mmCIF file of C-alpha atoms and ligand atoms in Angstrom:
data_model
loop_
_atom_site.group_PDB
_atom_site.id
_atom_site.type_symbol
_atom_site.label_atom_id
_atom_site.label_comp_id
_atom_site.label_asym_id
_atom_site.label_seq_id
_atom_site.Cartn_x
_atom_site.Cartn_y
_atom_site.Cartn_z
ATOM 1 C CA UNK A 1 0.000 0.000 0.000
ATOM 2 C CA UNK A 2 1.120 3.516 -0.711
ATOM 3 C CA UNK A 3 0.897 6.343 1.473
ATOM 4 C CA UNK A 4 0.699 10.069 0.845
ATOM 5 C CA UNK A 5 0.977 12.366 3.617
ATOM 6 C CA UNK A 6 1.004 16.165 2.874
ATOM 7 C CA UNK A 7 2.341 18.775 5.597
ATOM 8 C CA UNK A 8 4.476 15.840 6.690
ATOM 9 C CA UNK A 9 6.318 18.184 8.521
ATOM 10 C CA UNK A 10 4.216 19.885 11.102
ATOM 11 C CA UNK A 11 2.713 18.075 14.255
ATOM 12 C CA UNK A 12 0.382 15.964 13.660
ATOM 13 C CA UNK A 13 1.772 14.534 10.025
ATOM 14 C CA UNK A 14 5.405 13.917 11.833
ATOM 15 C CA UNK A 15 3.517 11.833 14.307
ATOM 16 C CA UNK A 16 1.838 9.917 11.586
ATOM 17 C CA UNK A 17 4.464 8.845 9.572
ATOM 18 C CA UNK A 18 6.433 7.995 13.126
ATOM 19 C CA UNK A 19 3.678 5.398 13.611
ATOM 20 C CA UNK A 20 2.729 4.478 10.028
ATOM 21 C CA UNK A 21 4.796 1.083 10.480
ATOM 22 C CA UNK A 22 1.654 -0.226 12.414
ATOM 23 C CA UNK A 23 -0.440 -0.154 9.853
ATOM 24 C CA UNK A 24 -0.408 -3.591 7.921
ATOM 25 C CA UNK A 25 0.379 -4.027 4.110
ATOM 26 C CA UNK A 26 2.025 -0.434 4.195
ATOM 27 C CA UNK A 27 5.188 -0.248 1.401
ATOM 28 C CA UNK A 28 5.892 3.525 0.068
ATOM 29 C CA UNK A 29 5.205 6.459 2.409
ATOM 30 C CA UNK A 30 5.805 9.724 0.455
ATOM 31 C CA UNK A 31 6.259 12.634 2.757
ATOM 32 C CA UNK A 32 5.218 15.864 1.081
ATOM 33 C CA UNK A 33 5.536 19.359 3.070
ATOM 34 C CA UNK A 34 6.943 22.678 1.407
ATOM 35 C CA UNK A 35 9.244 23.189 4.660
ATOM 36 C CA UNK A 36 7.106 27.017 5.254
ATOM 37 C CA UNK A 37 6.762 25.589 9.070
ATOM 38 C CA UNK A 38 10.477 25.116 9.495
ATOM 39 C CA UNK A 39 10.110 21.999 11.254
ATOM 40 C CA UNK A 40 13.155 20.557 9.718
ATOM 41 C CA UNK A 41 13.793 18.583 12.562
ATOM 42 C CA UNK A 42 10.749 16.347 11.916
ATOM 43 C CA UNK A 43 13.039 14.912 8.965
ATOM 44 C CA UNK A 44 16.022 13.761 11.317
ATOM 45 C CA UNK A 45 16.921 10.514 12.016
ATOM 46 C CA UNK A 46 13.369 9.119 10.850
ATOM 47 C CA UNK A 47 13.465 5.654 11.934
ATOM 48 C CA UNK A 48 14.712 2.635 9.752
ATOM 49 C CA UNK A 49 11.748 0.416 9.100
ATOM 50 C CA UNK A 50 12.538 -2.880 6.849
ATOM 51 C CA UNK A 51 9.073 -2.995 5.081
ATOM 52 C CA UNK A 52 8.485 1.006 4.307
ATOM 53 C CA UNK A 53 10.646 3.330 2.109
ATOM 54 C CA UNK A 54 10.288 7.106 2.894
ATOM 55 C CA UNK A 55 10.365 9.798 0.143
ATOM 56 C CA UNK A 56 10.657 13.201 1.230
ATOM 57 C CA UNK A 57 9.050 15.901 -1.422
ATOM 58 C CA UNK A 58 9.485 19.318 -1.057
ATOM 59 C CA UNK A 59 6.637 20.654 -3.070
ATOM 60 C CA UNK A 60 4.298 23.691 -2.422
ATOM 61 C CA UNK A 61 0.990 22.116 -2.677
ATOM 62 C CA UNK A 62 -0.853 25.367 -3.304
ATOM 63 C CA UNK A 63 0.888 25.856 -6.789
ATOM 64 C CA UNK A 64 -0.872 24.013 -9.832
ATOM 65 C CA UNK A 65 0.119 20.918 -10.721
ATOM 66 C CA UNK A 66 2.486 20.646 -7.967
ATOM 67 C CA UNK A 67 1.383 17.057 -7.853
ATOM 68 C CA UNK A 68 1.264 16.459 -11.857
ATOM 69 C CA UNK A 69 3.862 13.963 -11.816
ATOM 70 C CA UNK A 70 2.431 11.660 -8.965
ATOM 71 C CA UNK A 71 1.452 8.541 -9.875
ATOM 72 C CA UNK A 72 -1.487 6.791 -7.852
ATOM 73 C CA UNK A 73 -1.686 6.537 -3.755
ATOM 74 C CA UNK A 74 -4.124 4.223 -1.821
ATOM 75 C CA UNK A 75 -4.592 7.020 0.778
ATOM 76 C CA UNK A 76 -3.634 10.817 0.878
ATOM 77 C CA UNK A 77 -3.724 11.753 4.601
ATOM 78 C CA UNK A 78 -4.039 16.000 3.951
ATOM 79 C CA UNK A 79 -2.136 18.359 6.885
ATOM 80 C CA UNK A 80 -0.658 20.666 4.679
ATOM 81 C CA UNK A 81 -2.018 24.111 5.657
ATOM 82 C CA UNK A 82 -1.538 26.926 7.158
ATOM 83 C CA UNK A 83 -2.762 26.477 11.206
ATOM 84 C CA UNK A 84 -2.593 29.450 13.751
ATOM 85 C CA UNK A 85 -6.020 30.503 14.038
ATOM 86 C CA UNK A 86 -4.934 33.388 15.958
ATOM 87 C CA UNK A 87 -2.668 34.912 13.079
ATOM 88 C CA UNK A 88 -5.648 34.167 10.470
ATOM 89 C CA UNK A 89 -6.864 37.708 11.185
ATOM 90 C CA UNK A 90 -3.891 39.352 9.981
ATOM 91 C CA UNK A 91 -2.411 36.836 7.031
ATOM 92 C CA UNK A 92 -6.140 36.378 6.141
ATOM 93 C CA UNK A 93 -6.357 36.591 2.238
ATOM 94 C CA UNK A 94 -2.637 34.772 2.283
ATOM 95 C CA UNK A 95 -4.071 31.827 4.187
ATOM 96 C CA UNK A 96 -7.469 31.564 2.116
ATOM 97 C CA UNK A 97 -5.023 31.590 -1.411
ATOM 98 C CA UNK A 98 -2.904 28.606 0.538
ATOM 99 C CA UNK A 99 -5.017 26.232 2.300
ATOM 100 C CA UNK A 100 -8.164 26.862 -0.590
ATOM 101 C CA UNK A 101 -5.787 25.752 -2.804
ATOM 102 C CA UNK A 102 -3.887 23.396 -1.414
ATOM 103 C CA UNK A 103 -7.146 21.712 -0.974
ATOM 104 C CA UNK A 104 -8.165 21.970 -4.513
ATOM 105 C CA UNK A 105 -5.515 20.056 -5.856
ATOM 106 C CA UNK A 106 -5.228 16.978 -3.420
ATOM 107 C CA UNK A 107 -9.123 17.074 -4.449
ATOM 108 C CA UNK A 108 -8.445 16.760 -8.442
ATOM 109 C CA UNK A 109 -5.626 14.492 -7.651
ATOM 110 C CA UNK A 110 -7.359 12.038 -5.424
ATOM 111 C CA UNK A 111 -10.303 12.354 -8.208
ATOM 112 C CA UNK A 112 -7.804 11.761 -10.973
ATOM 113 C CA UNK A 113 -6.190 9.123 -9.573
ATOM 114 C CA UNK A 114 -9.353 7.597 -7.628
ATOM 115 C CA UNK A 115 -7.009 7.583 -4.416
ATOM 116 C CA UNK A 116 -8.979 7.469 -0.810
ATOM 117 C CA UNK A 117 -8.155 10.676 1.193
ATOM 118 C CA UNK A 118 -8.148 11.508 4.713
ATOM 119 C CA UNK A 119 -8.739 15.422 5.221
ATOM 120 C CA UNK A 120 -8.595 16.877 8.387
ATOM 121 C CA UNK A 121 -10.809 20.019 9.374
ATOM 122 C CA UNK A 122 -11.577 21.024 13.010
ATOM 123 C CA UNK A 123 -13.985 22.115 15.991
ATOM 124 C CA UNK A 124 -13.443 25.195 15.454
ATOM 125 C CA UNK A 125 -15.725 25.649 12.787
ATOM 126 C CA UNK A 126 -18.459 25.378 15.750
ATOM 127 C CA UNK A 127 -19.368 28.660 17.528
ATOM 128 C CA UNK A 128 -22.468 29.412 18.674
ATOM 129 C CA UNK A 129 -23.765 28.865 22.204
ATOM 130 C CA UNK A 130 -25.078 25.188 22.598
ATOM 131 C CA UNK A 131 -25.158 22.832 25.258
ATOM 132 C CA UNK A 132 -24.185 19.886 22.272
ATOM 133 C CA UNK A 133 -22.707 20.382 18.994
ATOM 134 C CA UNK A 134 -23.106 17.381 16.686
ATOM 135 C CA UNK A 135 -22.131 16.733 12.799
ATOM 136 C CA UNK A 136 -25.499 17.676 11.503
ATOM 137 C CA UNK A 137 -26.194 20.948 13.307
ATOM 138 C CA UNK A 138 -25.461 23.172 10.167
ATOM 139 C CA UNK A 139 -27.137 25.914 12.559
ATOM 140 C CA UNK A 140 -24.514 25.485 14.868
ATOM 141 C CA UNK A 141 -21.643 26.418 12.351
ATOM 142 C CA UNK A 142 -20.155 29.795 13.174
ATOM 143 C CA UNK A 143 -16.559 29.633 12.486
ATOM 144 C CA UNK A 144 -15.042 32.306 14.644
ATOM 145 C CA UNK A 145 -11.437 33.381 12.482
ATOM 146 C CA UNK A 146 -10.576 32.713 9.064
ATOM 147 C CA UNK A 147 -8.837 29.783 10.203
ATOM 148 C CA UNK A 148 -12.229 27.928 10.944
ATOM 149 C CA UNK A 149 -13.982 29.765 7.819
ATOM 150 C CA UNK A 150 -11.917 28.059 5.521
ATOM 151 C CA UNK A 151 -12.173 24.708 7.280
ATOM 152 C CA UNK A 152 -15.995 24.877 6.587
ATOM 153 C CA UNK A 153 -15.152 25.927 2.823
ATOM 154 C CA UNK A 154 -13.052 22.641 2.450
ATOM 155 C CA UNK A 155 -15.451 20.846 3.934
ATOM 156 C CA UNK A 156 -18.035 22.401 1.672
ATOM 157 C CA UNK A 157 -15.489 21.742 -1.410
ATOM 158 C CA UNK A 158 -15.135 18.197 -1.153
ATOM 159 C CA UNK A 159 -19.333 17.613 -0.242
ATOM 160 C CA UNK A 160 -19.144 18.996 -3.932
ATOM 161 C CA UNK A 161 -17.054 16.979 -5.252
ATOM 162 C CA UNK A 162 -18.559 13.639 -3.569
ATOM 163 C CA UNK A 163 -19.318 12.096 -7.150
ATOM 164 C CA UNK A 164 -16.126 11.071 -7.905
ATOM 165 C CA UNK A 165 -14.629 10.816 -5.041
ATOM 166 C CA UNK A 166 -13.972 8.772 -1.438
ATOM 167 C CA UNK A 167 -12.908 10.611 1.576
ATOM 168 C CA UNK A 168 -13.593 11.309 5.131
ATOM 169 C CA UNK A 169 -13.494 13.954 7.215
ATOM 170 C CA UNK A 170 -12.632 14.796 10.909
ATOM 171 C CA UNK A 171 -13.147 17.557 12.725
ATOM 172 C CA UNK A 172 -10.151 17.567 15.265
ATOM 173 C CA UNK A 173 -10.646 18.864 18.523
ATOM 174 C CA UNK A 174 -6.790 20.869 19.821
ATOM 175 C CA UNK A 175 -4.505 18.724 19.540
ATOM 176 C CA UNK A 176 -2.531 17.215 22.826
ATOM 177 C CA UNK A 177 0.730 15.366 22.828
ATOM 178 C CA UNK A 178 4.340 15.167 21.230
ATOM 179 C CA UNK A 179 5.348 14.641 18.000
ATOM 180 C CA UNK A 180 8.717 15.683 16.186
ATOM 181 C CA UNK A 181 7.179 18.541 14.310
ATOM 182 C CA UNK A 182 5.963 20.069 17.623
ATOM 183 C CA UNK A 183 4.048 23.661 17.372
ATOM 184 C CA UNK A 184 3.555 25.464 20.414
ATOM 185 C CA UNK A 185 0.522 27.068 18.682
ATOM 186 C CA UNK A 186 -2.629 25.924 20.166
ATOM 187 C CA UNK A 187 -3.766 25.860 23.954
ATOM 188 C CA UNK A 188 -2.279 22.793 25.512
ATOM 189 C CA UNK A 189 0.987 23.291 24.448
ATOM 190 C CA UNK A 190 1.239 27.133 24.643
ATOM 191 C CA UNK A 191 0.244 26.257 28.168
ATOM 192 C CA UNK A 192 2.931 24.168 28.601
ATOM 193 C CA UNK A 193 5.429 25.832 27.063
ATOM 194 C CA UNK A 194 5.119 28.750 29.046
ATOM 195 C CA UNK A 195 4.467 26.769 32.336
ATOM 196 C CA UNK A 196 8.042 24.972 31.418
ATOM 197 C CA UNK A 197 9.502 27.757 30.706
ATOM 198 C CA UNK A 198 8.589 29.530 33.726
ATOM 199 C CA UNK A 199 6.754 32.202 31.737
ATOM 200 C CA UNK A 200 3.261 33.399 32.141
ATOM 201 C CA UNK A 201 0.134 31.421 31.190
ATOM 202 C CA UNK A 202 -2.000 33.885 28.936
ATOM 203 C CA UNK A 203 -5.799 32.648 29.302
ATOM 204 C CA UNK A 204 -8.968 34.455 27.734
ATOM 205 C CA UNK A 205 -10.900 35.974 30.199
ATOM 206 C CA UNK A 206 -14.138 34.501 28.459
ATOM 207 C CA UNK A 207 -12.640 31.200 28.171
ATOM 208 C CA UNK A 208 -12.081 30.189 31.849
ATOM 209 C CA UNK A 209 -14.835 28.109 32.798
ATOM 210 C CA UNK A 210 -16.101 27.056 29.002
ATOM 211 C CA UNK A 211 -15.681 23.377 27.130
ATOM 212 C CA UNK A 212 -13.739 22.884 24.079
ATOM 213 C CA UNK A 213 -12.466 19.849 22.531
ATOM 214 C CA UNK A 214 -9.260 18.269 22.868
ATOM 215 C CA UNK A 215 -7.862 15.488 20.907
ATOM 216 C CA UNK A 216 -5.103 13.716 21.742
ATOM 217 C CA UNK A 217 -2.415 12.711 19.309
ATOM 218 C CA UNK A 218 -2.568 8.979 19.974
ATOM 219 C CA UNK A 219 -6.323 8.867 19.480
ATOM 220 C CA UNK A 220 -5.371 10.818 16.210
ATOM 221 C CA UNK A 221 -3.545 8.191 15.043
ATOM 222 C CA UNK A 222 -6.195 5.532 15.746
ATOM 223 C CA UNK A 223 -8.503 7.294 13.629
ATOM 224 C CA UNK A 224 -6.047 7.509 10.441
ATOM 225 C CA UNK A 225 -5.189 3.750 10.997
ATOM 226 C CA UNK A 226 -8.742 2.627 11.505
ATOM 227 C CA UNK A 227 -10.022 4.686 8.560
ATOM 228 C CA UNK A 228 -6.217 3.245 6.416
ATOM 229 C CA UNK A 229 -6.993 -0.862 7.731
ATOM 230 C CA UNK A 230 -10.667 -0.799 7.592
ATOM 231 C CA UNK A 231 -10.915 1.296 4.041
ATOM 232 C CA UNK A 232 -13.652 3.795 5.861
ATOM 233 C CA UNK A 233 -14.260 6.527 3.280
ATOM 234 C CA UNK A 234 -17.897 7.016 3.262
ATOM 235 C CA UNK A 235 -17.558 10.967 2.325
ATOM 236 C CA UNK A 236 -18.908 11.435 5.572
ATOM 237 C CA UNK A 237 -17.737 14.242 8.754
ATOM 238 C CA UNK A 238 -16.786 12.941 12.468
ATOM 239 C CA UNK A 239 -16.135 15.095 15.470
ATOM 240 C CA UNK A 240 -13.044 13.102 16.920
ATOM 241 C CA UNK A 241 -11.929 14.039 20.731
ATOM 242 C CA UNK A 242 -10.647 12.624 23.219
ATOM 243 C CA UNK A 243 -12.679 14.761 25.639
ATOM 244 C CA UNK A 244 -14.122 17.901 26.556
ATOM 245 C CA UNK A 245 -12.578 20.119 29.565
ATOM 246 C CA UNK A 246 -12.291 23.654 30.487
ATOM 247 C CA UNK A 247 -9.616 25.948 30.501
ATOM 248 C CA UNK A 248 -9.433 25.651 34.528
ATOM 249 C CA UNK A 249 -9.607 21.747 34.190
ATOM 250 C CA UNK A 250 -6.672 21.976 31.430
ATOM 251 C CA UNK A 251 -4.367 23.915 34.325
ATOM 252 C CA UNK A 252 -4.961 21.655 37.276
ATOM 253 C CA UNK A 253 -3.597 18.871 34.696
ATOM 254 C CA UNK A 254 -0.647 21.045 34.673
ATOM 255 C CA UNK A 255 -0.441 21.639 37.910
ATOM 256 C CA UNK A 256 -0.327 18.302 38.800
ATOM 257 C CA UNK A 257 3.161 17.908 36.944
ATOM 258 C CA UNK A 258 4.066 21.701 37.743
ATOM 259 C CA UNK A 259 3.372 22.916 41.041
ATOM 260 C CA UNK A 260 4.226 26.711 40.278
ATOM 261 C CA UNK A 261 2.837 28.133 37.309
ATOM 262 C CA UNK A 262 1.623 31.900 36.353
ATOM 263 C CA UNK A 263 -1.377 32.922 34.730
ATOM 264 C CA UNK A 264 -2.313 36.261 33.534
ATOM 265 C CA UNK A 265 -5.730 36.712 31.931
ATOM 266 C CA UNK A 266 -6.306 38.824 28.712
ATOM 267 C CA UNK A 267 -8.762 39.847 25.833
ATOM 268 C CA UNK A 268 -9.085 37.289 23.086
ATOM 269 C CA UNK A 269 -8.870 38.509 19.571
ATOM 270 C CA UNK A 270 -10.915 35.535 18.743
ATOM 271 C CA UNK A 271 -14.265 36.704 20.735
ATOM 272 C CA UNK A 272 -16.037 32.848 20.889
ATOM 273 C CA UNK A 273 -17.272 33.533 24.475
ATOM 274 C CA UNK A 274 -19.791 30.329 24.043
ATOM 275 C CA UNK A 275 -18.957 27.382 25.839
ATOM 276 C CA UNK A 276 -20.018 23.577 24.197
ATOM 277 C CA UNK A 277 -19.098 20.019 24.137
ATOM 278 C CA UNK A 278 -18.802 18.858 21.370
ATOM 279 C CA UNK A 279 -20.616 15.226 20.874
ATOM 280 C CA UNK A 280 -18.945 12.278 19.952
ATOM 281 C CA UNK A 281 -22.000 9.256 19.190
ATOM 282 C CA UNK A 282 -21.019 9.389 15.345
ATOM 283 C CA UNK A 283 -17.442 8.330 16.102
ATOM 284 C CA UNK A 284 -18.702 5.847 18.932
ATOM 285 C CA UNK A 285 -21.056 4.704 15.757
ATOM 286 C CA UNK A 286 -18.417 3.820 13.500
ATOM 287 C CA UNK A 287 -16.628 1.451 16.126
ATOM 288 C CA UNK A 288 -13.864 3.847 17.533
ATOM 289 C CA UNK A 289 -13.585 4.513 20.696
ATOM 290 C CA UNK A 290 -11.034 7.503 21.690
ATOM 291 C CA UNK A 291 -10.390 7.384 25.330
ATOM 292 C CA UNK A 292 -6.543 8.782 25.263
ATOM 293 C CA UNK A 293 -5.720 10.427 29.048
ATOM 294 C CA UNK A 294 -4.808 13.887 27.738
ATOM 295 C CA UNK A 295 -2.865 14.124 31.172
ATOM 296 C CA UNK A 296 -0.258 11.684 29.892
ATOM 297 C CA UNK A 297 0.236 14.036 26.942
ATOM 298 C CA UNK A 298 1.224 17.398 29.055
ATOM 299 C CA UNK A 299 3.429 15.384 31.073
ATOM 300 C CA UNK A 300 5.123 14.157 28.103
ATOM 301 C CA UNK A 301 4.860 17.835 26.729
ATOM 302 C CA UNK A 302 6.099 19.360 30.167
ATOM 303 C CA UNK A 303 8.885 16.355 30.288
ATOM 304 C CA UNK A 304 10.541 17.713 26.787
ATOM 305 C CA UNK A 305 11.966 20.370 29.109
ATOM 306 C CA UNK A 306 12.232 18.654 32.283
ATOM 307 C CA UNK A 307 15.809 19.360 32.809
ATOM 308 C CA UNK A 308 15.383 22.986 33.181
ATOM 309 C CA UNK A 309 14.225 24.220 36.947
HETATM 310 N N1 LIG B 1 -2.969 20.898 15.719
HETATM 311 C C1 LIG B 1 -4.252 21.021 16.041
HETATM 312 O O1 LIG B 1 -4.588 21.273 17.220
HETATM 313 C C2 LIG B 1 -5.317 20.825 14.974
HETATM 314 C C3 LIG B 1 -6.674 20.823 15.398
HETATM 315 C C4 LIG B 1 -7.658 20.673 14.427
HETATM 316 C C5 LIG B 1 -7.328 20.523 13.093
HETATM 317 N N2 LIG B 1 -6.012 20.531 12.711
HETATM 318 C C6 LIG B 1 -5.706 20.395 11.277
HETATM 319 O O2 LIG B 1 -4.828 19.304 11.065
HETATM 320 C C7 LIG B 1 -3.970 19.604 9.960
HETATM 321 C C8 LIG B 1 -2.513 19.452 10.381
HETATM 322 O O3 LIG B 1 -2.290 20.307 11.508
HETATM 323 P P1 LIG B 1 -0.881 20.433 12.248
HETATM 324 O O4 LIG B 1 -1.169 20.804 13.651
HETATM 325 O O5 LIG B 1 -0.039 19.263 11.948
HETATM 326 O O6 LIG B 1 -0.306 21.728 11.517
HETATM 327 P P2 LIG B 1 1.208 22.219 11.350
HETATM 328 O O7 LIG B 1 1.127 23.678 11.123
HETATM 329 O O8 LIG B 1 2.053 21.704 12.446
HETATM 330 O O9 LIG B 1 1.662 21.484 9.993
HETATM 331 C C9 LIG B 1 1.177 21.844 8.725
HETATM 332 C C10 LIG B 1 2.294 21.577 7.730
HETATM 333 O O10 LIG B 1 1.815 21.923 6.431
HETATM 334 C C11 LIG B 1 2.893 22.486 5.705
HETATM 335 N N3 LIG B 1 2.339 23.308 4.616
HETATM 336 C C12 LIG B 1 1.624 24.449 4.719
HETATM 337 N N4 LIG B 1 1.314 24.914 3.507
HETATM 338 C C13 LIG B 1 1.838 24.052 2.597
HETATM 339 C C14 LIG B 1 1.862 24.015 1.189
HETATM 340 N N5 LIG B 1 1.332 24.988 0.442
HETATM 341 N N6 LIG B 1 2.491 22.977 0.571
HETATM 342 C C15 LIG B 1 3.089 21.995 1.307
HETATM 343 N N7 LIG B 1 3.102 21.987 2.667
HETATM 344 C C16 LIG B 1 2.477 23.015 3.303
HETATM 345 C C17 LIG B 1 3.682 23.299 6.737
HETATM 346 O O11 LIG B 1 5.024 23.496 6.346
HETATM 347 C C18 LIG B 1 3.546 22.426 7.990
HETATM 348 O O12 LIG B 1 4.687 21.595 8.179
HETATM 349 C C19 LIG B 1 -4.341 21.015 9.501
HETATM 350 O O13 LIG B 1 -5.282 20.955 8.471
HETATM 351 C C20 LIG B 1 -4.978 21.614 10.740
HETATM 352 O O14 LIG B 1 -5.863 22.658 10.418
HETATM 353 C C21 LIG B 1 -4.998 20.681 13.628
#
């Protein structure tokens, strides 16, 4: 079998392709990322693995035809894009030209070539003030940067192109955990960063007390093998977490591995004041079950720097 993973490079595609060997019948893995997240050290020392032969392509996936000369993949499993919600407000147009067409052409090549993909949107294209969120509550939709607007565009783009093509999509809760392509980005791990690194913990004053969804990058994983050994792609959309939890129940996991931390409350560009949880039964439906302890993941996260007091 021959695997495609794009954005190969940034956190959650390093992990993949660290873990790919456990899928069965898996040959070629072709690594595709066009290095703009400098996580260069994703491509050291990748692992020797008898059965699978890496290929590293750096290709920007936006560009046409920047995958004209790829021959057929069972599965494309889609990261590349651009990912800091927060900065989508100022490099708004920029990241609308990338990830729009990024997502374009994996969609004419997986059409082309009639190979399964594996796209990845996320929870934050959910926004309005519900006790639930589930798959089917279009009403619920209210993407809150440009980040989450253009998640709800791809997800819009390939429900167009359904015809002629296979996929599946998840909508990721914030990812928790350590991978080689590490980003420091998103709430767990700016937490930790700055609780390592004995810096201040900036929290939204809305945010305190509300539920989001986290995902851990082991549960992740399960998905993409699941969806690889199983041959799931029923151009369908999951929610996939590992659990729902509030700011304040996110720091007391810290705390538990860092007794002194500081936290200094601020204004959120991103003004999502509404608190949900987001409702996992279609996942459960489909046979996977994602029950990853998040808490093991910041105290691997916190452990990267354990050495410094
Ligand atoms: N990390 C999270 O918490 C999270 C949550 C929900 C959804 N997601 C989604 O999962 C996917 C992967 O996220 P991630 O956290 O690994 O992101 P990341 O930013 O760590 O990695 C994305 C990679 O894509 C590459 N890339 C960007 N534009 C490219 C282009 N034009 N051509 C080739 N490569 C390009 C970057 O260099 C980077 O290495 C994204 O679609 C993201 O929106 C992530």
């Amino acid at each position: 079998m021959k695997i495609m993973i794009t954005g190969a490079c940034g956190h959650i595609g390093s992990y993949i392709f660290e873990n790919i060997h456990k899928a069965k019948k898996v040959k070629n893995v072709s690594l595709i990322d066009n290095l703009s997240s400098k996580r260069y050290s994703s491509l050291f020392n990748i692992k020797k693995n008898k059965k699978i032969k890496f290929d590293f392509f750096n290709i920007d996936l936006s560009k046409k035809n920047s995958l004209k000369n790829f021959k057929k993949y069972d599965v494309v499993i889609h990261c590349a894009s651009y990912t800091n919600a927060e900065d989508s407000f100022s490099i708004k147009k920029e990241m609308f030209r990338n990830n729009l067409n990024c997502m374009k052409n994996i969609i004419k090549y997986c059409k082309k070539n009639k190979s399964n993909l594996i796209h990845l949107s996320s929870t934050s294209v959910y926004g309005k003030k519900a006790k639930i969120v589930a798959e089917n509550d279009k009403h619920l939709l209210k993407p809150q940067s440009p980040y989450a607007e253009i998640k709800i565009k791809e997800e819009n783009l390939l429900n167009q192109n359904k015809k002629n093509l296979s996929y599946i999509s998840f909508r990721l809760g914030t990812i928790t955990g350590v991978s080689k392509g590490i980003r420091f980005h998103t709430a767990v791990n700016k937490f930790c960063l700055s609780a390592a690194t004995n810096g201040y913990i900036t929290i939204y004053k809305t945010a305190y007390n509300q539920y989001r969804p986290y995902l851990s990058l082991r549960d992740a994983f399960k998905i993409f093998l699941f969806c690889i050994e199983k041959k799931v792609f029923n151009n369908q959309i999951y929610n996939a977490l590992s659990g729902n939890f509030t700011v304040k129940q996110i720091l007391s996991k810290i705390k538990k591995n860092k007794k002194k931390i500081k936290i200094k409350f601020i204004n959120s560009p991103i003004m999502n004041k509404l608190s949900y949880f987001v409702d996992t039964s279609k996942i459960k439906n489909l046979g996977l079950r994602l029950n990853s302890n998040i808490e093991y993941d910041i105290k691997q996260t916190l452990n990267l720097f354990k050495t410094i007091r």
